[in-house]
Tab-separated table of C-alpha atoms and ligand atoms in Angstrom:
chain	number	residue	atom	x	y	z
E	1	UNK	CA	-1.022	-40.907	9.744
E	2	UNK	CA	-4.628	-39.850	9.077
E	3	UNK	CA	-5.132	-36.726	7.224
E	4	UNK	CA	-7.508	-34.971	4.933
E	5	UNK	CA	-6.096	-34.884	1.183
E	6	UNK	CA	-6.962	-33.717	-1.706
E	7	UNK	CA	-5.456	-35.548	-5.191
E	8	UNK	CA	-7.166	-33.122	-7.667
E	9	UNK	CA	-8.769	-29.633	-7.473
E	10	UNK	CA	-12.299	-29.049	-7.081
E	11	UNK	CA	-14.831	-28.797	-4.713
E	12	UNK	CA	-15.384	-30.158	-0.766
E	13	UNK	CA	-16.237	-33.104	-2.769
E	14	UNK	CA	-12.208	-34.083	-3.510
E	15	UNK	CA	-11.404	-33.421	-0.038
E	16	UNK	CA	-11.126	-36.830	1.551
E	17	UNK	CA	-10.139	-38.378	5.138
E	18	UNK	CA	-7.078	-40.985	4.147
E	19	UNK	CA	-3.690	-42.524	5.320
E	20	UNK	CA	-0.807	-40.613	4.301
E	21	UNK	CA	2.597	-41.347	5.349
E	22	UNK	CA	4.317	-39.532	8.538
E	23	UNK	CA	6.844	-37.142	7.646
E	24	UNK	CA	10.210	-37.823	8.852
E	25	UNK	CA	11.995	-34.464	10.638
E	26	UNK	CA	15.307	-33.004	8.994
E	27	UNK	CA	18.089	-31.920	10.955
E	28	UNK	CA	16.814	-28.320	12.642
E	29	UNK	CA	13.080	-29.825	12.224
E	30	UNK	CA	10.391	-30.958	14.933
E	31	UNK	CA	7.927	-33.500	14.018
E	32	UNK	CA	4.752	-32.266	15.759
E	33	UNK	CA	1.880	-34.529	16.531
E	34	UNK	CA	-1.136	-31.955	16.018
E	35	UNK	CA	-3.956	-31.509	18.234
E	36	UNK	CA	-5.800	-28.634	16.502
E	37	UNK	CA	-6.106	-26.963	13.147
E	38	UNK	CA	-7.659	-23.467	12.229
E	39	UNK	CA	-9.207	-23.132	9.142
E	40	UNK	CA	-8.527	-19.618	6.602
E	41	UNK	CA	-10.095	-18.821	3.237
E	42	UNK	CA	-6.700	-19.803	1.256
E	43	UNK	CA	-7.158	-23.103	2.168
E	44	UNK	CA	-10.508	-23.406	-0.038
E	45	UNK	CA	-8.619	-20.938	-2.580
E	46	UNK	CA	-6.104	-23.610	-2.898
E	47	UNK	CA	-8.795	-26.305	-2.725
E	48	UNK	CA	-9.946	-25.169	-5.610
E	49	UNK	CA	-6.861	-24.167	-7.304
E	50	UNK	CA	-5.731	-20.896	-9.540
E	51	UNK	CA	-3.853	-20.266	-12.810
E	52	UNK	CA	-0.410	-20.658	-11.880
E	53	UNK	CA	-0.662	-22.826	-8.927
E	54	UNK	CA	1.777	-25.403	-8.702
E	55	UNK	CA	1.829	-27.696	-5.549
E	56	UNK	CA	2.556	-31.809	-5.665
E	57	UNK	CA	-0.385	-33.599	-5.254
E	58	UNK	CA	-1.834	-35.554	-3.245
E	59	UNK	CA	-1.897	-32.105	-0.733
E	60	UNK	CA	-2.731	-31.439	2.219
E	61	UNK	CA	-4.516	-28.021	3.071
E	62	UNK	CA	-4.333	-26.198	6.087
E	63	UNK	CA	-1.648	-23.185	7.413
E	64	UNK	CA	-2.552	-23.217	11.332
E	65	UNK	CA	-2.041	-25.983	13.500
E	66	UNK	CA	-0.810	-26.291	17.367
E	67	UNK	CA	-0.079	-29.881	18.977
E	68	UNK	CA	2.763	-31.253	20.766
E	69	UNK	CA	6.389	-31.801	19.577
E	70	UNK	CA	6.580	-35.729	19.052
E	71	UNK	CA	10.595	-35.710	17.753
E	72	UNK	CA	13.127	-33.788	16.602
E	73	UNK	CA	15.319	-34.288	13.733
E	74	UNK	CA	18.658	-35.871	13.697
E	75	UNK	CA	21.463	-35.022	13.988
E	76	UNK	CA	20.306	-32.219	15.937
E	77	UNK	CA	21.608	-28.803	14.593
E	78	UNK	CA	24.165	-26.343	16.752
E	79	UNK	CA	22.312	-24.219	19.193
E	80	UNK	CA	19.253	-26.008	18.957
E	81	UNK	CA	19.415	-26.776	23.558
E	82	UNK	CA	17.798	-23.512	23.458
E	83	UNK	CA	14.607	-24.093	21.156
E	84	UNK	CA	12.004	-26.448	21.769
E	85	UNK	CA	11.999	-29.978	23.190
E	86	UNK	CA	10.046	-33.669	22.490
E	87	UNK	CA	6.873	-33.125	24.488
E	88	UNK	CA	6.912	-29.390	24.165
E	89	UNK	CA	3.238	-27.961	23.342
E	90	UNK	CA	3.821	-25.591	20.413
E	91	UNK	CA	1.792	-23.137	17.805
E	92	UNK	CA	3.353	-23.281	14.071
E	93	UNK	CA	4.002	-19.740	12.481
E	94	UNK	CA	2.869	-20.952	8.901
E	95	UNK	CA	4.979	-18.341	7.733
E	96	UNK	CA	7.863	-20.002	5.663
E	97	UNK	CA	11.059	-17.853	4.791
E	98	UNK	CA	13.945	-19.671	3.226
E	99	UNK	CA	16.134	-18.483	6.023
E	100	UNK	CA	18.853	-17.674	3.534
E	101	UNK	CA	17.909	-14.447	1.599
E	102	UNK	CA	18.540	-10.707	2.420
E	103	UNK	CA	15.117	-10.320	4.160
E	104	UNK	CA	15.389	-13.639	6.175
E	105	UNK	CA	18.578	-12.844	7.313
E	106	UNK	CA	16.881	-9.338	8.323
E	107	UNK	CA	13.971	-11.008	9.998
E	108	UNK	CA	11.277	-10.068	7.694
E	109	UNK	CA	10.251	-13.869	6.835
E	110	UNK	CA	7.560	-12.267	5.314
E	111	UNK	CA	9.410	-10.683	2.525
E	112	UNK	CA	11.460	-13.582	1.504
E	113	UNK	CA	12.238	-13.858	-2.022
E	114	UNK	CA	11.710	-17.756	-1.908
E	115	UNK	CA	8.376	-17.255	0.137
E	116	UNK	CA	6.080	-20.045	1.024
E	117	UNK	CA	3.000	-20.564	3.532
E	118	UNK	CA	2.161	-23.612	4.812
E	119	UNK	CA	-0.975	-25.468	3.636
E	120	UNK	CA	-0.726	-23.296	0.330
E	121	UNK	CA	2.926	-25.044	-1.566
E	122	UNK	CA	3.626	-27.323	1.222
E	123	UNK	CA	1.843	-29.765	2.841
E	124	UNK	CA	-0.371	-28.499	5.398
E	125	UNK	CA	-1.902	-28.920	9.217
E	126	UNK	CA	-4.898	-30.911	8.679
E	127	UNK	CA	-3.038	-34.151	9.674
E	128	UNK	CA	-1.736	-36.017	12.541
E	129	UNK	CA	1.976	-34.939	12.044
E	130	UNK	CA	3.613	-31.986	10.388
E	131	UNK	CA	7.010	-31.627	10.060
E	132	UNK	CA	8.771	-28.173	10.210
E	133	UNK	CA	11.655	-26.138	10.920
E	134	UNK	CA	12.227	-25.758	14.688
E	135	UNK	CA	12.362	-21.737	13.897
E	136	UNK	CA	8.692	-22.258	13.187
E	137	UNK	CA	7.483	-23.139	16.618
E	138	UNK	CA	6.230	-20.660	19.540
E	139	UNK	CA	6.267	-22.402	22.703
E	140	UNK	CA	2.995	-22.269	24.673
E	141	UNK	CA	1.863	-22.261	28.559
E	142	UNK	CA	1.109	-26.212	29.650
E	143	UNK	CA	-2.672	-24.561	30.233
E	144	UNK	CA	-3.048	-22.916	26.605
E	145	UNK	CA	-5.803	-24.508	24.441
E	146	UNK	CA	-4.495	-25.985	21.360
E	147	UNK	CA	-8.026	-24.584	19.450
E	148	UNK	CA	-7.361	-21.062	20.299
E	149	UNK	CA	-2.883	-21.085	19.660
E	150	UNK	CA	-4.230	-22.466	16.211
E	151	UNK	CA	-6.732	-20.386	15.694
E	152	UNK	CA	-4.741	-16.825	16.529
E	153	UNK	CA	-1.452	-17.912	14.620
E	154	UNK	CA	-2.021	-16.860	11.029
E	155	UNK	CA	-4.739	-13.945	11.601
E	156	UNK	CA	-3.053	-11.986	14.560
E	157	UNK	CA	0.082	-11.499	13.164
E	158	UNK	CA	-1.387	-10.648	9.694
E	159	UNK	CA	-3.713	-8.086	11.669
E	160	UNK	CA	-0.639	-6.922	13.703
E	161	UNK	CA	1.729	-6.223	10.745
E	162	UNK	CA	-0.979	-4.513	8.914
E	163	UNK	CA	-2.543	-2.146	11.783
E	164	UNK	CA	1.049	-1.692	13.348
E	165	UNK	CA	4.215	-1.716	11.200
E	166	UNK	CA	2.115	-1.054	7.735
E	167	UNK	CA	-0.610	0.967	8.737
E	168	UNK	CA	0.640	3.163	12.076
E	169	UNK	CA	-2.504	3.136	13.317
E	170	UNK	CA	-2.229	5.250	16.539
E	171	UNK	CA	-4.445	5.680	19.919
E	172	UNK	CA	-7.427	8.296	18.975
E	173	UNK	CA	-7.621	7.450	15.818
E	174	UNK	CA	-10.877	6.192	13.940
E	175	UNK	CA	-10.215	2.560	12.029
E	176	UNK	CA	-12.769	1.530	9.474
E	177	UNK	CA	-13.271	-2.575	8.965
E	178	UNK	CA	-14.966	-3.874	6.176
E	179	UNK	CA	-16.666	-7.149	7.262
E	180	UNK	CA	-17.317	-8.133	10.416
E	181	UNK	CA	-16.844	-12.453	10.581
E	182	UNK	CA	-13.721	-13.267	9.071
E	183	UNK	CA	-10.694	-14.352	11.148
E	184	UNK	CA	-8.544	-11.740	9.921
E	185	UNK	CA	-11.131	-9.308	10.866
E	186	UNK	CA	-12.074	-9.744	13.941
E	187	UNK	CA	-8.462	-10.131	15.009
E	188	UNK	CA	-8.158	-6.192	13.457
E	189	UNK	CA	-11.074	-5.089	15.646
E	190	UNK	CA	-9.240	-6.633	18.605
E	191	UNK	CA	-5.850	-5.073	17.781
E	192	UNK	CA	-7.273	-2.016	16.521
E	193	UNK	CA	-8.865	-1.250	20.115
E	194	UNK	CA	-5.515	-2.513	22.041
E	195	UNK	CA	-3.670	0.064	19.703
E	196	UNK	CA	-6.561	2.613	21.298
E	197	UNK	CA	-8.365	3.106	18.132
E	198	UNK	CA	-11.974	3.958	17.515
E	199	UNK	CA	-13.472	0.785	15.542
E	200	UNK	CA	-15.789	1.275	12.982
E	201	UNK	CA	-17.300	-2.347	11.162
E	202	UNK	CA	-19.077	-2.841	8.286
E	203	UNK	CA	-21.215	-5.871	8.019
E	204	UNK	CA	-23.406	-8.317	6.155
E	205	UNK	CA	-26.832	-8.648	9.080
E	206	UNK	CA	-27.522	-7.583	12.279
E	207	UNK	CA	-26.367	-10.504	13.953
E	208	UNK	CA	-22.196	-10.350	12.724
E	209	UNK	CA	-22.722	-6.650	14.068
E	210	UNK	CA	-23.788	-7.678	17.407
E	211	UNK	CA	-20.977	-9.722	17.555
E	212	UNK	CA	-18.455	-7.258	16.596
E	213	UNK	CA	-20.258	-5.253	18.853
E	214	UNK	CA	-19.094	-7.861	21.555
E	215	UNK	CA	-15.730	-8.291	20.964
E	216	UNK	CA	-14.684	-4.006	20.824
E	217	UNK	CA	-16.448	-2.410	17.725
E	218	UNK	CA	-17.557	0.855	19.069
E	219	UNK	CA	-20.150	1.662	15.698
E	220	UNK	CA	-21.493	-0.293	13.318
E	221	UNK	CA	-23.146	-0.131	10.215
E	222	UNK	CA	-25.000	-2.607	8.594
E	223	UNK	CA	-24.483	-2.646	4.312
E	224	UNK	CA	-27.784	-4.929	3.711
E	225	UNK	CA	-29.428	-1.202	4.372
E	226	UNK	CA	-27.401	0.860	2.989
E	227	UNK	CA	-27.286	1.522	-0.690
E	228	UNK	CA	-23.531	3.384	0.107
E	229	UNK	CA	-22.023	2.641	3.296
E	230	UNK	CA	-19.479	4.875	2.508
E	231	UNK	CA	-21.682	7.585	3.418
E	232	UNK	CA	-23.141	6.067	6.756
E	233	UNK	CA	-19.072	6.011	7.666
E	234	UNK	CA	-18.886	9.634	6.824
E	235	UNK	CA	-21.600	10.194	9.334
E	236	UNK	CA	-20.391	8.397	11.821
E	237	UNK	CA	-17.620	10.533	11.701
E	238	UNK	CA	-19.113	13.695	11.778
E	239	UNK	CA	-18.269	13.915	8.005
E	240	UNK	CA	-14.299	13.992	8.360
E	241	UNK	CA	-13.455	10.011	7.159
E	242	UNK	CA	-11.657	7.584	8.909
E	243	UNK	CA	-8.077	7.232	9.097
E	244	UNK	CA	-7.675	3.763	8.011
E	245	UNK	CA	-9.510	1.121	6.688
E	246	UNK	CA	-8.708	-2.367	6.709
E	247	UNK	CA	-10.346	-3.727	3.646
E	248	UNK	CA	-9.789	-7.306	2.951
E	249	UNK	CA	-12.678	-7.985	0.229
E	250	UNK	CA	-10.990	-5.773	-2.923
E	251	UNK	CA	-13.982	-5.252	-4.823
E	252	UNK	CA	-15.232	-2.863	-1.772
E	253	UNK	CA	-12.359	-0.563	-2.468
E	254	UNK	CA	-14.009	2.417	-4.016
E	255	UNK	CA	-16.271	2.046	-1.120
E	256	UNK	CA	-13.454	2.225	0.966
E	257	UNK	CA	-11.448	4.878	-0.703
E	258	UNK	CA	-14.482	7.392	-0.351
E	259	UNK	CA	-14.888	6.544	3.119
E	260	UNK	CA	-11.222	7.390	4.142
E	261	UNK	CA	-9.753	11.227	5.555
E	262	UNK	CA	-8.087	13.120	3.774
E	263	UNK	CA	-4.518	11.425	3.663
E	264	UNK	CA	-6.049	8.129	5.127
E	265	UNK	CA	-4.665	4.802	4.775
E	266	UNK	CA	-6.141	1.413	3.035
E	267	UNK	CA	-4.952	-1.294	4.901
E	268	UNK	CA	-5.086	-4.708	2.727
E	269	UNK	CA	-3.906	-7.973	3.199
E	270	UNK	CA	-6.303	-10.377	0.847
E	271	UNK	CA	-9.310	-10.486	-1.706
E	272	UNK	CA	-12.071	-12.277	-0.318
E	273	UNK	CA	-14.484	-10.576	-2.961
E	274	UNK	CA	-12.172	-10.311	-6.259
E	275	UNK	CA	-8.471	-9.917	-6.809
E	276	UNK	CA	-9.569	-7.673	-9.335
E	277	UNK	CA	-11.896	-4.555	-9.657
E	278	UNK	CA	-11.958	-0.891	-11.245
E	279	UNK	CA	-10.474	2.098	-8.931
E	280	UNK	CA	-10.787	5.814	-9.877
E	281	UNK	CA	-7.277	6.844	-9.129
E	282	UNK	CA	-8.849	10.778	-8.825
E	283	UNK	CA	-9.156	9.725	-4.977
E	284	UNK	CA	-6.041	8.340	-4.229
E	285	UNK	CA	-4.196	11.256	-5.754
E	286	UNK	CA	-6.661	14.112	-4.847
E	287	UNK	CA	-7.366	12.635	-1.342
E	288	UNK	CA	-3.450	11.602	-0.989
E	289	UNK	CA	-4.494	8.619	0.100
E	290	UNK	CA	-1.836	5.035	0.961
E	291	UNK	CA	-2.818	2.014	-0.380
E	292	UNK	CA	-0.716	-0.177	2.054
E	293	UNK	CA	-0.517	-4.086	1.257
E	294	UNK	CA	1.024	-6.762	3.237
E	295	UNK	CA	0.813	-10.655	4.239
E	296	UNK	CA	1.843	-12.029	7.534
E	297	UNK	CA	4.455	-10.459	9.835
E	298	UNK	CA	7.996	-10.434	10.466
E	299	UNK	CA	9.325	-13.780	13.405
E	300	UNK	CA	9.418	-10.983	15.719
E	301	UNK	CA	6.087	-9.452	15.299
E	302	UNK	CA	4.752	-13.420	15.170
E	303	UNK	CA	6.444	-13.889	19.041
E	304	UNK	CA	4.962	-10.334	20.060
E	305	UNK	CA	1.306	-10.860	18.981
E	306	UNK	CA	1.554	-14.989	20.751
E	307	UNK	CA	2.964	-13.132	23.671
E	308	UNK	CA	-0.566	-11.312	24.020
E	309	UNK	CA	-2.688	-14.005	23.077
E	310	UNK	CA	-1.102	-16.548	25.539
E	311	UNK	CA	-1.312	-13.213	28.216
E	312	UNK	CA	-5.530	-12.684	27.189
E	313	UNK	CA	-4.745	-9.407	26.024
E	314	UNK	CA	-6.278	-10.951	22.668
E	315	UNK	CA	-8.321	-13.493	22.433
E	316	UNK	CA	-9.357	-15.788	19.436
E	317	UNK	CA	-12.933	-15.608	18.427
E	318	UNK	CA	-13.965	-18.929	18.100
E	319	UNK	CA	-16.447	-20.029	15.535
E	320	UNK	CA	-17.386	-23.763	15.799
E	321	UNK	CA	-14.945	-26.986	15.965
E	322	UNK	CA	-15.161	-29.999	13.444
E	323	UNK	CA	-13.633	-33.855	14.018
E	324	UNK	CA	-10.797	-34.042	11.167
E	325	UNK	CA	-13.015	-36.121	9.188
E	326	UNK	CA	-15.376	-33.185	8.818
E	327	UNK	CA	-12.824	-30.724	7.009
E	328	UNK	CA	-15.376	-30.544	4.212
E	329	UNK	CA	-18.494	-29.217	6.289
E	330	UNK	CA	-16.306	-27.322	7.802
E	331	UNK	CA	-14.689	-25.497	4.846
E	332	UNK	CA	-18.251	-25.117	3.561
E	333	UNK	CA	-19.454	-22.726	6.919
E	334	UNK	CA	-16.407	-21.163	5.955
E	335	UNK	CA	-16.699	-20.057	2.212
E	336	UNK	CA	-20.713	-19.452	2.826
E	337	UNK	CA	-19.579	-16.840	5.087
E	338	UNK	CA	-21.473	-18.766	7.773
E	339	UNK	CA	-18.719	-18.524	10.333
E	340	UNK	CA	-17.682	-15.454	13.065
E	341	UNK	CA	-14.279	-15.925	14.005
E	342	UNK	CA	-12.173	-19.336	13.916
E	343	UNK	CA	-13.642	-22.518	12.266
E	344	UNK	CA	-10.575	-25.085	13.989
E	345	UNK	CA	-10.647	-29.046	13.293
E	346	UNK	CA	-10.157	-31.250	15.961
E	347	UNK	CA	-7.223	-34.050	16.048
E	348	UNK	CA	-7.483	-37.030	18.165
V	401	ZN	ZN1	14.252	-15.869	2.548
């Protein structure tokens, strides 16, 4: 099959389009002939690799994919009639819980204890074929575009476990989000105003504000003019503080942490700035703020927040779309910041 690999870490320059062989499915897996993949920031992270990192090379990058189920494994496991069939269309949840542990069998994939996502330890979705474990698989509508399934897979459920289950964000209140491109954050804008919410959005230039504007964001404020935008967010809230913020940068938390109410809530679920940064603790404790982390959702949440997207109660921003080949251009609009909403790679 045709994929995009990488055999050593390092810049788009190691990424490269080659043959790789098709994975064969295991009993309980599909093998899924991909149509579309959605790009997210770990996948340069992992690009580039980290103290600590251990994946077999050569690897291939990428958590979100959608396509159509091409076989399933052999023999095929008990109960499996009811899951998906060859010629399905299907999203993946890139979400990988061992199935086994305490949390698995609770349903909280995300909290497994032998954790893994797809695209960061395992090889990813920028290929032909994956293949995966049927429990992985949301089945779409026949009229669903593959770009948008992929694109919404990994950011709306990490949006919806934050906001929701973490975070409790409730209709009326004001919800503070810091950045306005990224996938993860315009899918918080979205579920922030279906939860009722007030949306607040910090961003980089005029134009990413418009475009939050666009898509829900009721006031903006732009941080290339403002020496503290912790104060602007004050203002905007008549000097009272929000009651959450989703802040997905790190090295904005102070920032964050002054802009917050009084027993507010910071929502966080990665580090595009830093993973690490000075906090004066004075405001958590005097403030009684939360500092609520999380990554991806529970199956459950995963089939409630597809169940929207496939109804158009949320819809994908989509950025731009890139032929397979083109992974590396399109990884570069990505880490440049370039992007607002989905970057996806298309799979002939
Ligand atoms: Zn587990």
């Amino acid at each position: 099959m045709k994929t995009i690999l990488f055999r050593q870490h390092g810049g788009p320059e190691v990424l490269e389009y080659a043959d790789f062989p098709t994975p064969e499915p295991k009993p309980g897996e599909a093998l899924i002939r991909l149509r579309a993949a959605a790009l997210n920031r770990m996948d340069v992270m992992v690009r580039n690799g980290w103290a600590g990192l251990k994946l077999e090379l050569p690897h291939i990058p990428g958590a979100d994919g959608a396509g159509e189920v091409a076989a399933l494994g052999s023999p095929l496991l008990k109960g499996e009639g009811s899951g998906v069939r060859s010629g399905d269309r299907v999203v993946i949840n890139p979400n990988l819980g061992c199935g086994q542990c305490e949390f698995c069998l609770a349903g909280k994939d995300n909290l497994c204890l032998d954790w893994h996502l797809l695209g960061e330890t395992v090889r990813g979705t920028y290929a032909e074929f994956v293949a995966l474990p049927i429990k992985q698989l949301y089945k779409l509508p026949n009229d669903f575009d593959f770009h948008q399934a992929a694109a919404a897979a990994l950011v709306y459920q990490t949006a919806w476990h934050s906001l929701v289950t973490r975070g409790q964000v409730r209709e009326g209140e004001t919800v503070l989000i810091v950045g306005a491109g990224g996938g993860v954050n315009t899918a918080s804008v979205q579920v922030a105003k279906y939860l009722g919410a007030r949306v607040i959005v910090v961003g980089s230039n005029a134009k990413k504000l418009e475009l939050a504007e666009s898509i829900g964001a009721d006031a903006l404020v732009d941080r290339s003019k403002e020496e503290d935008w912790s104060k602007a967010v004050f203002l905007a809230t008549n000097k009272r503080g929000v009651d959450a913020v989703v802040d997905n940068v790190g090295t904005t938390f102070m920032l964050s942490l002054r802009a917050l109410r009084k027993g507010g809530r910071l929502l966080t679920v990665g580090n595009s700035g830093s993973p690490k940064f000075e906090i004066d603790n004075r405001y958590i404790f005097a403030k009684h703020l939360s500092i609520l982390g999380s990554t991806m959702s529970t199956r459950a949440e995963f089939k409630e927040v597809m169940d929207l997207i496939v109804a158009g109660k949320l819809q994908p921003v989509m950025d731009k779309t890139y032929p397979l080949k083109d992974a590396a251009l399109a990884q570069e609009r990505l880490w440049k910041n370039e992007n607002f909403g989905k970057i996806t790679l298309d799979i002939q």
